Coordinates of C-alpha atoms in Angstrom, one line a residue:
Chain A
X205 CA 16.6 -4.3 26.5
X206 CA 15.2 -6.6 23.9
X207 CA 16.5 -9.3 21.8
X208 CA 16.0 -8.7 17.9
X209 CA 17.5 -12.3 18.1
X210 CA 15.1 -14.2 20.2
X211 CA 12.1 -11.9 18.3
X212 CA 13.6 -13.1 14.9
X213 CA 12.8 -16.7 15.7
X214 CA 9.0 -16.4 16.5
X215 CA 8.7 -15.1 12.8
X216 CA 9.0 -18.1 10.2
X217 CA 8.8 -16.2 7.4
X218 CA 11.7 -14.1 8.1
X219 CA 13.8 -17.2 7.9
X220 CA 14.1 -17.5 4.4
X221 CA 16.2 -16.5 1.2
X222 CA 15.3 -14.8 -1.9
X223 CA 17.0 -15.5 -5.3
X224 CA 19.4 -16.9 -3.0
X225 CA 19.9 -14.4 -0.6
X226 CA 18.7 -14.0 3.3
X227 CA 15.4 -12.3 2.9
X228 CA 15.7 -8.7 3.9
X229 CA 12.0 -7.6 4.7
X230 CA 11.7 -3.9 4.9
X231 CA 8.0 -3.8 3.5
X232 CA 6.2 -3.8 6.9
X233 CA 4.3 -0.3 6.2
X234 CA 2.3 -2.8 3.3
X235 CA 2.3 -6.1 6.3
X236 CA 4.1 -7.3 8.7
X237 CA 5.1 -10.7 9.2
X238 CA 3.5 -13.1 11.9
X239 CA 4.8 -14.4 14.9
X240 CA 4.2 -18.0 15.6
X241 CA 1.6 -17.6 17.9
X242 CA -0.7 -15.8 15.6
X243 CA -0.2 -18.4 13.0
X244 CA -0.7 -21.1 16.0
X245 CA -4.3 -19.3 16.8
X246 CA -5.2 -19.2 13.6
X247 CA -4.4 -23.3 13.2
X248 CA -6.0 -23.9 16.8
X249 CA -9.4 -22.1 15.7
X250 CA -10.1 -24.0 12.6
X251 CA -8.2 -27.4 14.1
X252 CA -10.8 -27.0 17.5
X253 CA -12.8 -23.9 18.0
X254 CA -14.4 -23.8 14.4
X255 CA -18.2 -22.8 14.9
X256 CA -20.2 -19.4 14.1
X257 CA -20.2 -17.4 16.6
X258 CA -22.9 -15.2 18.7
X259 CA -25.8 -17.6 17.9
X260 CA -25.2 -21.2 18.3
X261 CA -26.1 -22.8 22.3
X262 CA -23.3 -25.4 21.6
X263 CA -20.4 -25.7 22.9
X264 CA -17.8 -24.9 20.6
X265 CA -20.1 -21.8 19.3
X266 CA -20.0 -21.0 23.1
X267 CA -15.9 -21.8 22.8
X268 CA -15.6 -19.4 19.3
X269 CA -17.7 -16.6 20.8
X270 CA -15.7 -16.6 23.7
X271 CA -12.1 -16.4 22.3
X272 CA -13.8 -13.7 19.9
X273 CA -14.6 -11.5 22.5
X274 CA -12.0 -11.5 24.3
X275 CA -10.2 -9.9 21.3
X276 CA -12.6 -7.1 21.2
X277 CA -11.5 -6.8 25.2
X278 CA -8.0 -6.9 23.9
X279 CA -8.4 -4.1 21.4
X280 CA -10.8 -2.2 23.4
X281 CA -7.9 -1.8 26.2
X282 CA -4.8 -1.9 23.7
X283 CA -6.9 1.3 22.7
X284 CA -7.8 2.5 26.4
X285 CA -11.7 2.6 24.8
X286 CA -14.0 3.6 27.7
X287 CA -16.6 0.3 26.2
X288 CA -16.5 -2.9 25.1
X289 CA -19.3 -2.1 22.3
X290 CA -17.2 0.8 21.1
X291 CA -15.0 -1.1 19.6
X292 CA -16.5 -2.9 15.8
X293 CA -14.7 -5.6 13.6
X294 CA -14.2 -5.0 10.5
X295 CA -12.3 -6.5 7.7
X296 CA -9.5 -3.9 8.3
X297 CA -9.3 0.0 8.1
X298 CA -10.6 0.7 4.6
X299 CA -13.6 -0.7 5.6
X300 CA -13.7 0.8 9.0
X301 CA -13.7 4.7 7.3
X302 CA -16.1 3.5 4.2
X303 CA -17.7 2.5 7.6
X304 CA -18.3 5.7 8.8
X305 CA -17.8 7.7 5.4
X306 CA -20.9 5.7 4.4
X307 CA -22.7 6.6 7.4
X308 CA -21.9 10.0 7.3
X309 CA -23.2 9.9 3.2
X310 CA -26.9 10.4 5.1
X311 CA -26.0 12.6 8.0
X312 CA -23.9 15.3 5.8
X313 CA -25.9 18.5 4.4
X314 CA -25.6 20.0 1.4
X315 CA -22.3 22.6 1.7
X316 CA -21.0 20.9 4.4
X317 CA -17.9 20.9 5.0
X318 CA -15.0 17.6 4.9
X319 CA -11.7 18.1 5.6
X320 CA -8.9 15.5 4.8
X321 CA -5.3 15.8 4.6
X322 CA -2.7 16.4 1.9
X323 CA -1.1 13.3 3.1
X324 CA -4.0 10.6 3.2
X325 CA -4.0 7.2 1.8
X326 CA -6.2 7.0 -1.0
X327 CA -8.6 4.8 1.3
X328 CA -9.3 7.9 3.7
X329 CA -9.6 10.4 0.7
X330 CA -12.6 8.4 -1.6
X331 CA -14.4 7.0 1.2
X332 CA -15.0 10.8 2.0
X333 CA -15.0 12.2 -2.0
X334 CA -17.8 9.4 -2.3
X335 CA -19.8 10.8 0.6
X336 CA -19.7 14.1 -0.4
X337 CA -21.0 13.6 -3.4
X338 CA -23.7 11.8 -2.3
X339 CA -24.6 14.7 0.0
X340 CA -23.2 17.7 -1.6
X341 CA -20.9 18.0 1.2
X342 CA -17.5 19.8 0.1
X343 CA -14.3 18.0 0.5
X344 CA -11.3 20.4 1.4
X345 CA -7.6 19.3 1.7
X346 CA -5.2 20.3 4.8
X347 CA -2.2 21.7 2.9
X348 CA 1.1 20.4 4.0
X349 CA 4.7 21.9 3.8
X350 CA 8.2 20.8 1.7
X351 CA 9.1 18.5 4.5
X352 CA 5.7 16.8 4.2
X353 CA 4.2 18.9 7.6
X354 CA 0.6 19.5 7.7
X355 CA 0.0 23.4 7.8
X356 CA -1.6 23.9 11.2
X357 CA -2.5 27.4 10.5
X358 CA -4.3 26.4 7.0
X359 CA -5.7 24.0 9.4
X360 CA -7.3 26.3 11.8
X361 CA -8.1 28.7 9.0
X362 CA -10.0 25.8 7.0
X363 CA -12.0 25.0 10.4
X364 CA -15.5 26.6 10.7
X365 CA -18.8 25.7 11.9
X366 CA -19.4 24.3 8.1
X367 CA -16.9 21.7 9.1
X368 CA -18.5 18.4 10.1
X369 CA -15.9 15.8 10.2
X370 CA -11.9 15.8 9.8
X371 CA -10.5 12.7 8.3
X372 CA -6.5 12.4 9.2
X373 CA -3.8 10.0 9.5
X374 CA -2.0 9.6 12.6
X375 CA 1.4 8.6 10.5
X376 CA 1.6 8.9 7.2
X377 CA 2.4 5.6 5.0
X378 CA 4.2 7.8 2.2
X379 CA 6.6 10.1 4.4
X380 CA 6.2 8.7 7.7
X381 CA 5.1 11.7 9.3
X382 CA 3.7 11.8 12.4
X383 CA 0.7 14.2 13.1
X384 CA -0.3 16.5 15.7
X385 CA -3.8 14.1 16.1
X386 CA -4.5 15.3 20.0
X387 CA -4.0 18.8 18.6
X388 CA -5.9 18.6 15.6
X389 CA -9.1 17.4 17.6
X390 CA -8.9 19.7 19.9
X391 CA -9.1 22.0 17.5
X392 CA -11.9 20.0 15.5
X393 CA -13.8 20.5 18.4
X394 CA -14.3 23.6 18.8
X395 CA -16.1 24.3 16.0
X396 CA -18.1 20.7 16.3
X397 CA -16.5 18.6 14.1
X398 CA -15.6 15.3 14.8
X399 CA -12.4 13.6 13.9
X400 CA -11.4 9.9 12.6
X401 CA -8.0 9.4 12.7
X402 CA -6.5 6.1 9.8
X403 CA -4.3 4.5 12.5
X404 CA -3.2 2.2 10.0
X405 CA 0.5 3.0 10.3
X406 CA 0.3 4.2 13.7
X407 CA -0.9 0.6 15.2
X408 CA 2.6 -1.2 15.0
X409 CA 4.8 2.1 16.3
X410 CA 3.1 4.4 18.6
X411 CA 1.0 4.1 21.6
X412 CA -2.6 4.6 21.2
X413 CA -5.0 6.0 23.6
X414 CA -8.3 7.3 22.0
X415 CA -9.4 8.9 25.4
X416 CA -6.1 11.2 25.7
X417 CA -6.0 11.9 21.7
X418 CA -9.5 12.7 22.2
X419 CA -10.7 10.9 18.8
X420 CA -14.1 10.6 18.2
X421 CA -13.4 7.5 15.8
X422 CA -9.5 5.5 15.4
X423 CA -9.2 2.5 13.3
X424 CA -6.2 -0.1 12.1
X425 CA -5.6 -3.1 10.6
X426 CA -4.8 -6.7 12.1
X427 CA -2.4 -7.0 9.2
X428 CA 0.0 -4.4 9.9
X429 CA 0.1 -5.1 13.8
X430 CA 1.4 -8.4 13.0
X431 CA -1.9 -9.7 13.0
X432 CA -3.6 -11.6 10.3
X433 CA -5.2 -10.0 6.9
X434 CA -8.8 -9.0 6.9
X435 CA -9.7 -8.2 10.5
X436 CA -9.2 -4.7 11.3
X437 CA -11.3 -2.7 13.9
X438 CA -12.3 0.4 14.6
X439 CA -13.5 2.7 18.1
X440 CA -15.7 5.0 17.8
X441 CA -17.4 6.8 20.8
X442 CA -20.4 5.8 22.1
X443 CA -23.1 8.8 21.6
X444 CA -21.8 8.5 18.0
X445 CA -21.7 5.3 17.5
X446 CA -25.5 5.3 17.9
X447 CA -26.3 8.2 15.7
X448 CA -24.3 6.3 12.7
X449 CA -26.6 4.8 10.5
X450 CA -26.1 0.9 10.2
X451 CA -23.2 0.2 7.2
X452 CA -24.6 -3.6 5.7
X453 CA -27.5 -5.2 6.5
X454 CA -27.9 -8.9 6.6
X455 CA -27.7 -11.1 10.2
X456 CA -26.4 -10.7 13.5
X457 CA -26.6 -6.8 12.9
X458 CA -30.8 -6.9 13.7
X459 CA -33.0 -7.2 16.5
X460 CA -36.3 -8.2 14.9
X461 CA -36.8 -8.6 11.2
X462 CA -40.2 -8.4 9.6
X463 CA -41.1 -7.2 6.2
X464 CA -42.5 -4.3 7.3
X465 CA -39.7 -3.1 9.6
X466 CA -36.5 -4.5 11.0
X467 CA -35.1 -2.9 14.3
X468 CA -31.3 -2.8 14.5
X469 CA -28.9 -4.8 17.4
X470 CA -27.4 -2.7 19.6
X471 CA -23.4 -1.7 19.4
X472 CA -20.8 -3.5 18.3
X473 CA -23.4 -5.7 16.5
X474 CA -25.1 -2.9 14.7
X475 CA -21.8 -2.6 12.5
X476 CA -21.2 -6.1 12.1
X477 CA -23.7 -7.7 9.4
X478 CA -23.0 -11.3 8.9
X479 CA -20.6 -13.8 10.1
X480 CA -17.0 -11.8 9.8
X481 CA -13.7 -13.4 9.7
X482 CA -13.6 -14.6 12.9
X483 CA -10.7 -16.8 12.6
X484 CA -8.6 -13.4 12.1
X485 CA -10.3 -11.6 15.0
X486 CA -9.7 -14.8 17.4
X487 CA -5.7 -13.7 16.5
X488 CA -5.9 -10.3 16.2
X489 CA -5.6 -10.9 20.5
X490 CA -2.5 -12.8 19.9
X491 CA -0.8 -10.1 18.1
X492 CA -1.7 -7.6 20.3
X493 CA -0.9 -9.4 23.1
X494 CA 3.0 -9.9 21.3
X495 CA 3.4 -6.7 20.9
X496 CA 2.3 -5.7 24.4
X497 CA 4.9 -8.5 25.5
X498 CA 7.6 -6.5 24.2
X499 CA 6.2 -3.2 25.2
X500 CA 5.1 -0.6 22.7
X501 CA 7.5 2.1 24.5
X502 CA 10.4 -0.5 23.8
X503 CA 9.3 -1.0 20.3
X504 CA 9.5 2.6 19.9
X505 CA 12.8 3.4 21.0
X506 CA 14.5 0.6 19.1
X507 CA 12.7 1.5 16.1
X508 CA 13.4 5.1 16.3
X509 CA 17.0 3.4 16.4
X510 CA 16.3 1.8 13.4
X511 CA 15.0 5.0 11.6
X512 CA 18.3 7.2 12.5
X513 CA 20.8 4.8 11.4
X514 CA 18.6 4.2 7.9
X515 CA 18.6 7.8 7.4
X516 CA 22.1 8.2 8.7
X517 CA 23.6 5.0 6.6
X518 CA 21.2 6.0 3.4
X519 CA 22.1 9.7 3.3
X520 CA 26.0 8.9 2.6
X521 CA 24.7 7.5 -1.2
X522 CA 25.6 10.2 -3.5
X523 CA 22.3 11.9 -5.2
X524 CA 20.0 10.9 -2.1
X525 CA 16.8 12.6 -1.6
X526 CA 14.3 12.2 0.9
X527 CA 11.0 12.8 0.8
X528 CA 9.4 13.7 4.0
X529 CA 11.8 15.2 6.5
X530 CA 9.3 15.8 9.9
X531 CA 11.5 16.1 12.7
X532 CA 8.7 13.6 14.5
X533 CA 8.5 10.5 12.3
X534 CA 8.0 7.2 12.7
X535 CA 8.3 3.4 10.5
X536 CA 9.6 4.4 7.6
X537 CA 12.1 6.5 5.4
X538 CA 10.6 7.4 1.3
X539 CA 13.7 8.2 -1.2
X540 CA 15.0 8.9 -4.2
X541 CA 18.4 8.7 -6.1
X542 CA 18.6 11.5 -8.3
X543 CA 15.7 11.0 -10.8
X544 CA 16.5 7.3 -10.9
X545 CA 12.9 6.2 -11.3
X546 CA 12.0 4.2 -8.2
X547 CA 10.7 1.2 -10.2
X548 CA 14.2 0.2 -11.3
X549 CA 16.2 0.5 -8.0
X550 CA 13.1 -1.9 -6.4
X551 CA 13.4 -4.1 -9.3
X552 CA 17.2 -4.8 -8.6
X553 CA 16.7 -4.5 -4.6
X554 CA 14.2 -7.7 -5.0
X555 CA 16.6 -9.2 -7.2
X556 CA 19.4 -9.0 -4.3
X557 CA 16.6 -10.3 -2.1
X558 CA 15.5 -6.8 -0.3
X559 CA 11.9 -6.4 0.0
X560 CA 11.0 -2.7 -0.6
X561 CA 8.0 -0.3 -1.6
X562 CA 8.4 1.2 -5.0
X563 CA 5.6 3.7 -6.3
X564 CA 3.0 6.0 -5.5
X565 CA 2.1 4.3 -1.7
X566 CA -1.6 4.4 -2.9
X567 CA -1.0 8.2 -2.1
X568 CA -0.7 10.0 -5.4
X569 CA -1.6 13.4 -4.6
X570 CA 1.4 13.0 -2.1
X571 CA 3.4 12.5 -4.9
X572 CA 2.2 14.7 -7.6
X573 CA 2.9 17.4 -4.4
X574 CA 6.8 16.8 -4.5
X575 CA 6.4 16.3 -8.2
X576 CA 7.7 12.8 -8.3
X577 CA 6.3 9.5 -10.1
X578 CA 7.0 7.6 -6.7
X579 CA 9.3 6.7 -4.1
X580 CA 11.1 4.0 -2.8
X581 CA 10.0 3.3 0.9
X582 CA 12.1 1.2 3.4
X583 CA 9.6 0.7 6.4
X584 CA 10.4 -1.1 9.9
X585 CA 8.9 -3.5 11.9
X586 CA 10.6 -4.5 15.3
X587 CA 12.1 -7.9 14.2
X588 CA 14.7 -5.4 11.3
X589 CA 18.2 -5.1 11.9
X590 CA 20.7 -2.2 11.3
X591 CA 22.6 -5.4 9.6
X592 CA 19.5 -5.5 7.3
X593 CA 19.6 -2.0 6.9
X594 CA 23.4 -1.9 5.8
X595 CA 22.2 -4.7 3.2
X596 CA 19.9 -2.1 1.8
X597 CA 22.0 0.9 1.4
X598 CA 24.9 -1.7 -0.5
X599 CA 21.3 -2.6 -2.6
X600 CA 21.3 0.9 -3.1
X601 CA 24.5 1.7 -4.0
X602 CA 24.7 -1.6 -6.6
X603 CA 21.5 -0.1 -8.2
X604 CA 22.8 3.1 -8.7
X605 CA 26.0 2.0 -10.0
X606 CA 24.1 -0.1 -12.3
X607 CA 21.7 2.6 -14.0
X608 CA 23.7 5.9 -14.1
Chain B
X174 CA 13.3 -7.7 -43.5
X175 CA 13.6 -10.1 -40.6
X176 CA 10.1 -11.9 -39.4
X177 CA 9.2 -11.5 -36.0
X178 CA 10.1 -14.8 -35.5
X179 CA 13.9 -14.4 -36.6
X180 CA 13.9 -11.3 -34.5
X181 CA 13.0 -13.2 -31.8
X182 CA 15.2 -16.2 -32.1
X183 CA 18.0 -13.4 -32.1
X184 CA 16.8 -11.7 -29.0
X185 CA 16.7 -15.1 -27.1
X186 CA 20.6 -16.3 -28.3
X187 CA 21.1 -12.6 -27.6
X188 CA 20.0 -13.0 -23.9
X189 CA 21.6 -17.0 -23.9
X190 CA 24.6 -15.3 -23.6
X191 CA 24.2 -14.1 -20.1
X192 CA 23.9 -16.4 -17.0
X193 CA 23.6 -14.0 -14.4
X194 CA 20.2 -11.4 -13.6
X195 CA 22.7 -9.1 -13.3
X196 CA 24.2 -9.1 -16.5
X197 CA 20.2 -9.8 -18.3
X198 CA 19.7 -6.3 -16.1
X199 CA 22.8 -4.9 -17.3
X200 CA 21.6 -5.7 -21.0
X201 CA 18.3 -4.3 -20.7
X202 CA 19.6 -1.2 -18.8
X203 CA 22.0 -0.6 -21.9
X204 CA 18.4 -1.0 -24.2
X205 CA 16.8 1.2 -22.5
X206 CA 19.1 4.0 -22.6
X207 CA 19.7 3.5 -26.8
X208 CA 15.8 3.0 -27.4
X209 CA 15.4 6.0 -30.2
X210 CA 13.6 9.1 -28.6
X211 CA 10.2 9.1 -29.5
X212 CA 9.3 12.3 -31.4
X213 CA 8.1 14.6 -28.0
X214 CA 4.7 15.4 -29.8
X215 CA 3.6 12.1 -29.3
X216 CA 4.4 11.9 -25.9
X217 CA 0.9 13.0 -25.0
X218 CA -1.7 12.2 -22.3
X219 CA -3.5 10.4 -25.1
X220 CA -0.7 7.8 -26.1
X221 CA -0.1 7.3 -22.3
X222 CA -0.5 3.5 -20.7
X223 CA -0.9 4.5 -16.9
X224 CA 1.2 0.8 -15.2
X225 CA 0.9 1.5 -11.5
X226 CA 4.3 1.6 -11.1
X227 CA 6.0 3.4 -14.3
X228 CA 4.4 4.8 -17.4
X229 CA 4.5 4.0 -21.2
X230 CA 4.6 6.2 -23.8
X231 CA 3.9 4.4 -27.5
X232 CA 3.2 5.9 -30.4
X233 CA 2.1 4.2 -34.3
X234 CA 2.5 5.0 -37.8
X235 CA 1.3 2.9 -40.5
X236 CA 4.4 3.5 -43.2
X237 CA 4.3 1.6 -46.4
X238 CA 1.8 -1.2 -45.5
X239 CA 3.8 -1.6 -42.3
X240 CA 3.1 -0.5 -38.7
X241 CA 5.8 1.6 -36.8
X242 CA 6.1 1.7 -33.3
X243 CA 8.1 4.8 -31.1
X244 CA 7.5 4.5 -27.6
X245 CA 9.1 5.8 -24.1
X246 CA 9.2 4.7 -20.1
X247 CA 10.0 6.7 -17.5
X248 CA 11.7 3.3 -15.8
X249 CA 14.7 2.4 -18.0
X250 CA 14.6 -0.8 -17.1
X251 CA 10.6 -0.8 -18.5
X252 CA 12.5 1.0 -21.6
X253 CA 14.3 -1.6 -22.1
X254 CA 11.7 -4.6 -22.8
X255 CA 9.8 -1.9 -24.4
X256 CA 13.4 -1.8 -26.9
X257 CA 12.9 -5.8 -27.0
X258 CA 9.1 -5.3 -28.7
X259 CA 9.6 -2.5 -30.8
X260 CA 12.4 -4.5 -32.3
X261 CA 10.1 -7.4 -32.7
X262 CA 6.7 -5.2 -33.8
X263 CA 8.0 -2.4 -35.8
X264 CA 8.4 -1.9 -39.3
X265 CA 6.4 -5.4 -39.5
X266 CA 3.1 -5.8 -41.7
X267 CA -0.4 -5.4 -39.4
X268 CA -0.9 -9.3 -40.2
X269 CA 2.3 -10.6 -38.4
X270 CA 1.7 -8.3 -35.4
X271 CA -1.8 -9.4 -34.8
X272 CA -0.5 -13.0 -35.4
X273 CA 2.9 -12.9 -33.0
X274 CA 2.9 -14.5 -29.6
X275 CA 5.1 -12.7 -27.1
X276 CA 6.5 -15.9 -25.3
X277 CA 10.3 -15.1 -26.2
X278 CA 10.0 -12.8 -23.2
X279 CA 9.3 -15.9 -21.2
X280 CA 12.9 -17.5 -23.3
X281 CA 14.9 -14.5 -22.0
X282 CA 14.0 -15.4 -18.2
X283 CA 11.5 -11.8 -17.8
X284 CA 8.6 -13.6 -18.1
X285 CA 7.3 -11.8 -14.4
X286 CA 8.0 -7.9 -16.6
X287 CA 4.8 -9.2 -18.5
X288 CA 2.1 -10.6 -16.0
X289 CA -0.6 -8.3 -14.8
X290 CA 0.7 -8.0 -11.2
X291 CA 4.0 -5.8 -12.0
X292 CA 2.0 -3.4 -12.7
X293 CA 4.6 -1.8 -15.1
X294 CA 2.3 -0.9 -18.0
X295 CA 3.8 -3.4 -20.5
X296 CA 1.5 -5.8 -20.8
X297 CA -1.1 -2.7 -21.4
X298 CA 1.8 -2.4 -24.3
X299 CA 1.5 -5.7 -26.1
X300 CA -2.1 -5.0 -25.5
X301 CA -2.3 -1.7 -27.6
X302 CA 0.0 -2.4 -30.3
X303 CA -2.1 -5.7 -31.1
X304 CA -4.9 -3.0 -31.1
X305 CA -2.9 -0.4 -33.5
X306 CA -2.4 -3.5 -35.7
X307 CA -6.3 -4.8 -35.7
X308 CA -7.2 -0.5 -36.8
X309 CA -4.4 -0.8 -39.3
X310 CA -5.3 -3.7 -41.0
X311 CA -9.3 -2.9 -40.6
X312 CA -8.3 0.0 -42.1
X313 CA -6.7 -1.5 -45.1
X314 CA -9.3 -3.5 -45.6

């Protein structure tokens, strides 16, 4: 059993009020907040370790590329990745699928085939719009259902040996679905396409194990595992890995440079041109290494807690729609109250000191499916409360009251 | 006719009256839902201003040397501030408009409805019926 109180107090931030009332935070889908001893890493790196890393034969270069690396060990096992070099820093997972959308901008033929999701984030739908147009690839959307489910038989149908790479989400930001991602590679494979799956919601709720899921490239960001902002990394297998053309060019990701021809560093460094934020990756190990404190399988069952009694508690407001009803979801609940247009109820929610999601969630073709302008979104982290939750649905009911 | 100024002044004792968000909210909840329709031809893609969060409708006429503004929100609380401009910019010479500064917003405790980051499409608002103003009167001239 954990304490939500004894969790509570590593998290400053939550310890605050908001035009005058106890913060409620239930925007963790955009961030999370930090525990203390990500924001003490983050201090202790600049106060002591600060030096550039992978190059210098001093000390504290030897001291920064040390703690750096050990992150990458922290993520590369947090993931269950077979190798260390599998696993490349980026700045967080938009970067890591322009990453590999970029790459795959050279390998892609002409009338090849894409595949992405009704559901996507509009960072894992232009990444792959961009590299199809720079190949004359074809982009083709996986259709989902009224309860925002991804049609597994359009799926397979949409599958063919045209099909090069499937880009999916393992949870959706929007609805909070949760896809079939083992299933959906396995069935990507067979026809030999690979699979990168935007873990970007998954990271703070689920346990992820590339090797059983089968993925061929996962990525999240540090900032939503209750990490710091701009460090996010992603795995990709090894074999492919190697085939991906380089992303930037600059230092640390060459071997030899000459005017006439450079020769690339071998993998992670390949993928990782010029110094990165290495401040955020020395505490990306931190927050992972919280959230393996508590135990992601404890995380999960008090969150799926959290998720009942917010659907439970919200769907006794009069007028209350959901959007997105999977039976298997996960983080968050997406609403509406009637056609009260989700910008006004957040507007009064903030004022009453409730931290919500109001809009489009950066996935408007979600929305222009269930013919909406937006939603409000209530998302979890482990340190909410059902008491939280209960301040929202009163938020709620206040907003209503006030605009019908 | 009242200047932009004087319609201003009024808006701001109008507001004075109220010491609590709830009741300013309240207020502009109750503009919003007596803004005059805007006629539904005008409510077209073209006279659209795309906020990331809710969408503005607005709409000019020039009428006897003086602009006139009809505009719509899907967000009635964004209705309502639109209510507050077209009270102040309509039915007011292309001159004045160009000339106005909007900082009675900032009087009335909503400045944050006009910065860039809400997102709500009003500041796009102020934006295009300065713009309206500057055709009309480069028209006139």
């Amino acid at each position: 059993m954990i304490s939500i109180e004894k969790i509570r107090a590593q998290f400053p931030a939550l310890n605050q009020k908001v035009h005058g009332h106890p913060l409620v935070y239930l925007d963790n889908g955009a961030t999370t907040h930090k525990p203390q001893q990500v924001i003490d890493a983050i201090s202790h790196y600049y106060s002591i370790q600060n030096s550039n890393i992978h190059r210098g034969v001093h000390y504290l270069s030897q001291q920064a590329t040390d703690a750096y690396e050990a992150s990458r060990e922290t993520v590369r096992k947090h993931f269950n990745a077979t190798h260390l070099h599998e696993i490349i820093f980026t700045k967080g997972n938009t970067e890591a699928i322009n990453l590999v959308a970029n790459g795959y901008s050279k390998l892609l033929n002409k009338g090849e085939e894409v595949l992405v999701s009704a559901m996507e984030h509009h960072s894992n739908i232009v990444p792959w719009q961009m590299a199809c147009q720079n190949s004359g690839a074809i982009l083709k959307v996986i259709p989902m259902d009224k309860d925002g489910v991804l049609d597994m038989d359009a799926y397979k149908n949409l599958l063919n040996s045209k099909t090069k790479m499937v880009a999916v989400n393992h949870i959706s930001n929007a609805l909070g679905t949760i896809n079939p991602v083992k299933e959906m590679c396995t069935l990507a494979h067979q026809v030999g396409a690979k699979v990168l799956i935007d873990g970007a919601q998954a990271g703070p709720h689920c346990f992820i194990d590339v090797k059983e899921i089968d993925a061929d490239y996962y990525c999240i960001s540090g900032h939503k595992v209750y990490g710091p902002t701009g460090i996010g990394a992603l795995y990709g297998k090894e074999e492919l890995l190697r085939e991906l053309p380089p992303y930037q060019g600059g230092g640390e990701m060459i071997a030899t440079v000459s005017f006439e021809k450079t020769t690339y560093a071998d993998l992670p460094h390949k993928f990782e041109a010029g110094t990165p934020n290495i401040a955020g990756g020395v505490a990306l190990k931190y927050a992972i290494d919280w959230i393996n404190e508590i135990g992601i399988d404890n995380i999960q069952k008090y969150e799926k807690e959290l998720l009942d009694y917010a659907h439970q508690q919200l769907a006794t407001i009069e007028g209350m729609r959901f959007i997105g009803q999977a039976k298997e979801k996960a983080g968050a609940v997406s609403f509406l109250v009637n056609d009260i247009h989700p910008y006004d109820i957040g507007m009064i929610l903030d004022k009453l000191g409730i931290a919500v999601r109001t809009g489009h969630h950066c996935a408007q073709p979600v929305m222009d499916a269930f013919e909406i302008p937006g939603t409000i979104r209530a998302s979890f982290a482990v340190y909410n409360t059902k008491e939280e939750i209960d301040r929202l649905v009163e938020g709620v009911k206040k907003a209503k009251s006030m605009l019908e | 006719m009242s200047t932009i100024k004087n319609i201003q002044n009024d808006i701001v004792e109008e507001f004075d009256m109220f010491d609590e968000w709830m009741e300013k909210y309240e207020h502009l909840i109750d503009l919003g839902k007596s803004l005059p329709l805007i006629d539904a031809k005008h409510k077209t893609t073209e006279n659209i201003i795309n906020g990331c969060q809710s969408r503005v409708w607005l709409h000019a006429d020039f009428e006897q040397d003086k602009v006139v503004f009809t505009a719509d929100s899907d967000a009635i609380m964004t209705k309502g501030i639109i209510g507050l401009l077209v009270r102040t910019f309509s039915n007011q010479s292309p001159q004045d408009i160009v000339d106005a500064d909007t900082s009675f917003i900032d009087k009335i405790g909503l400045k944050d409805q006009l910065s860039p980051t809400r997102a709500n499409g009003l500041l796009s608002m102020v934006k295009q019926m300065k713009i309206y103003a500057y055709a009309f009167l480069a028209k006139n001239q």
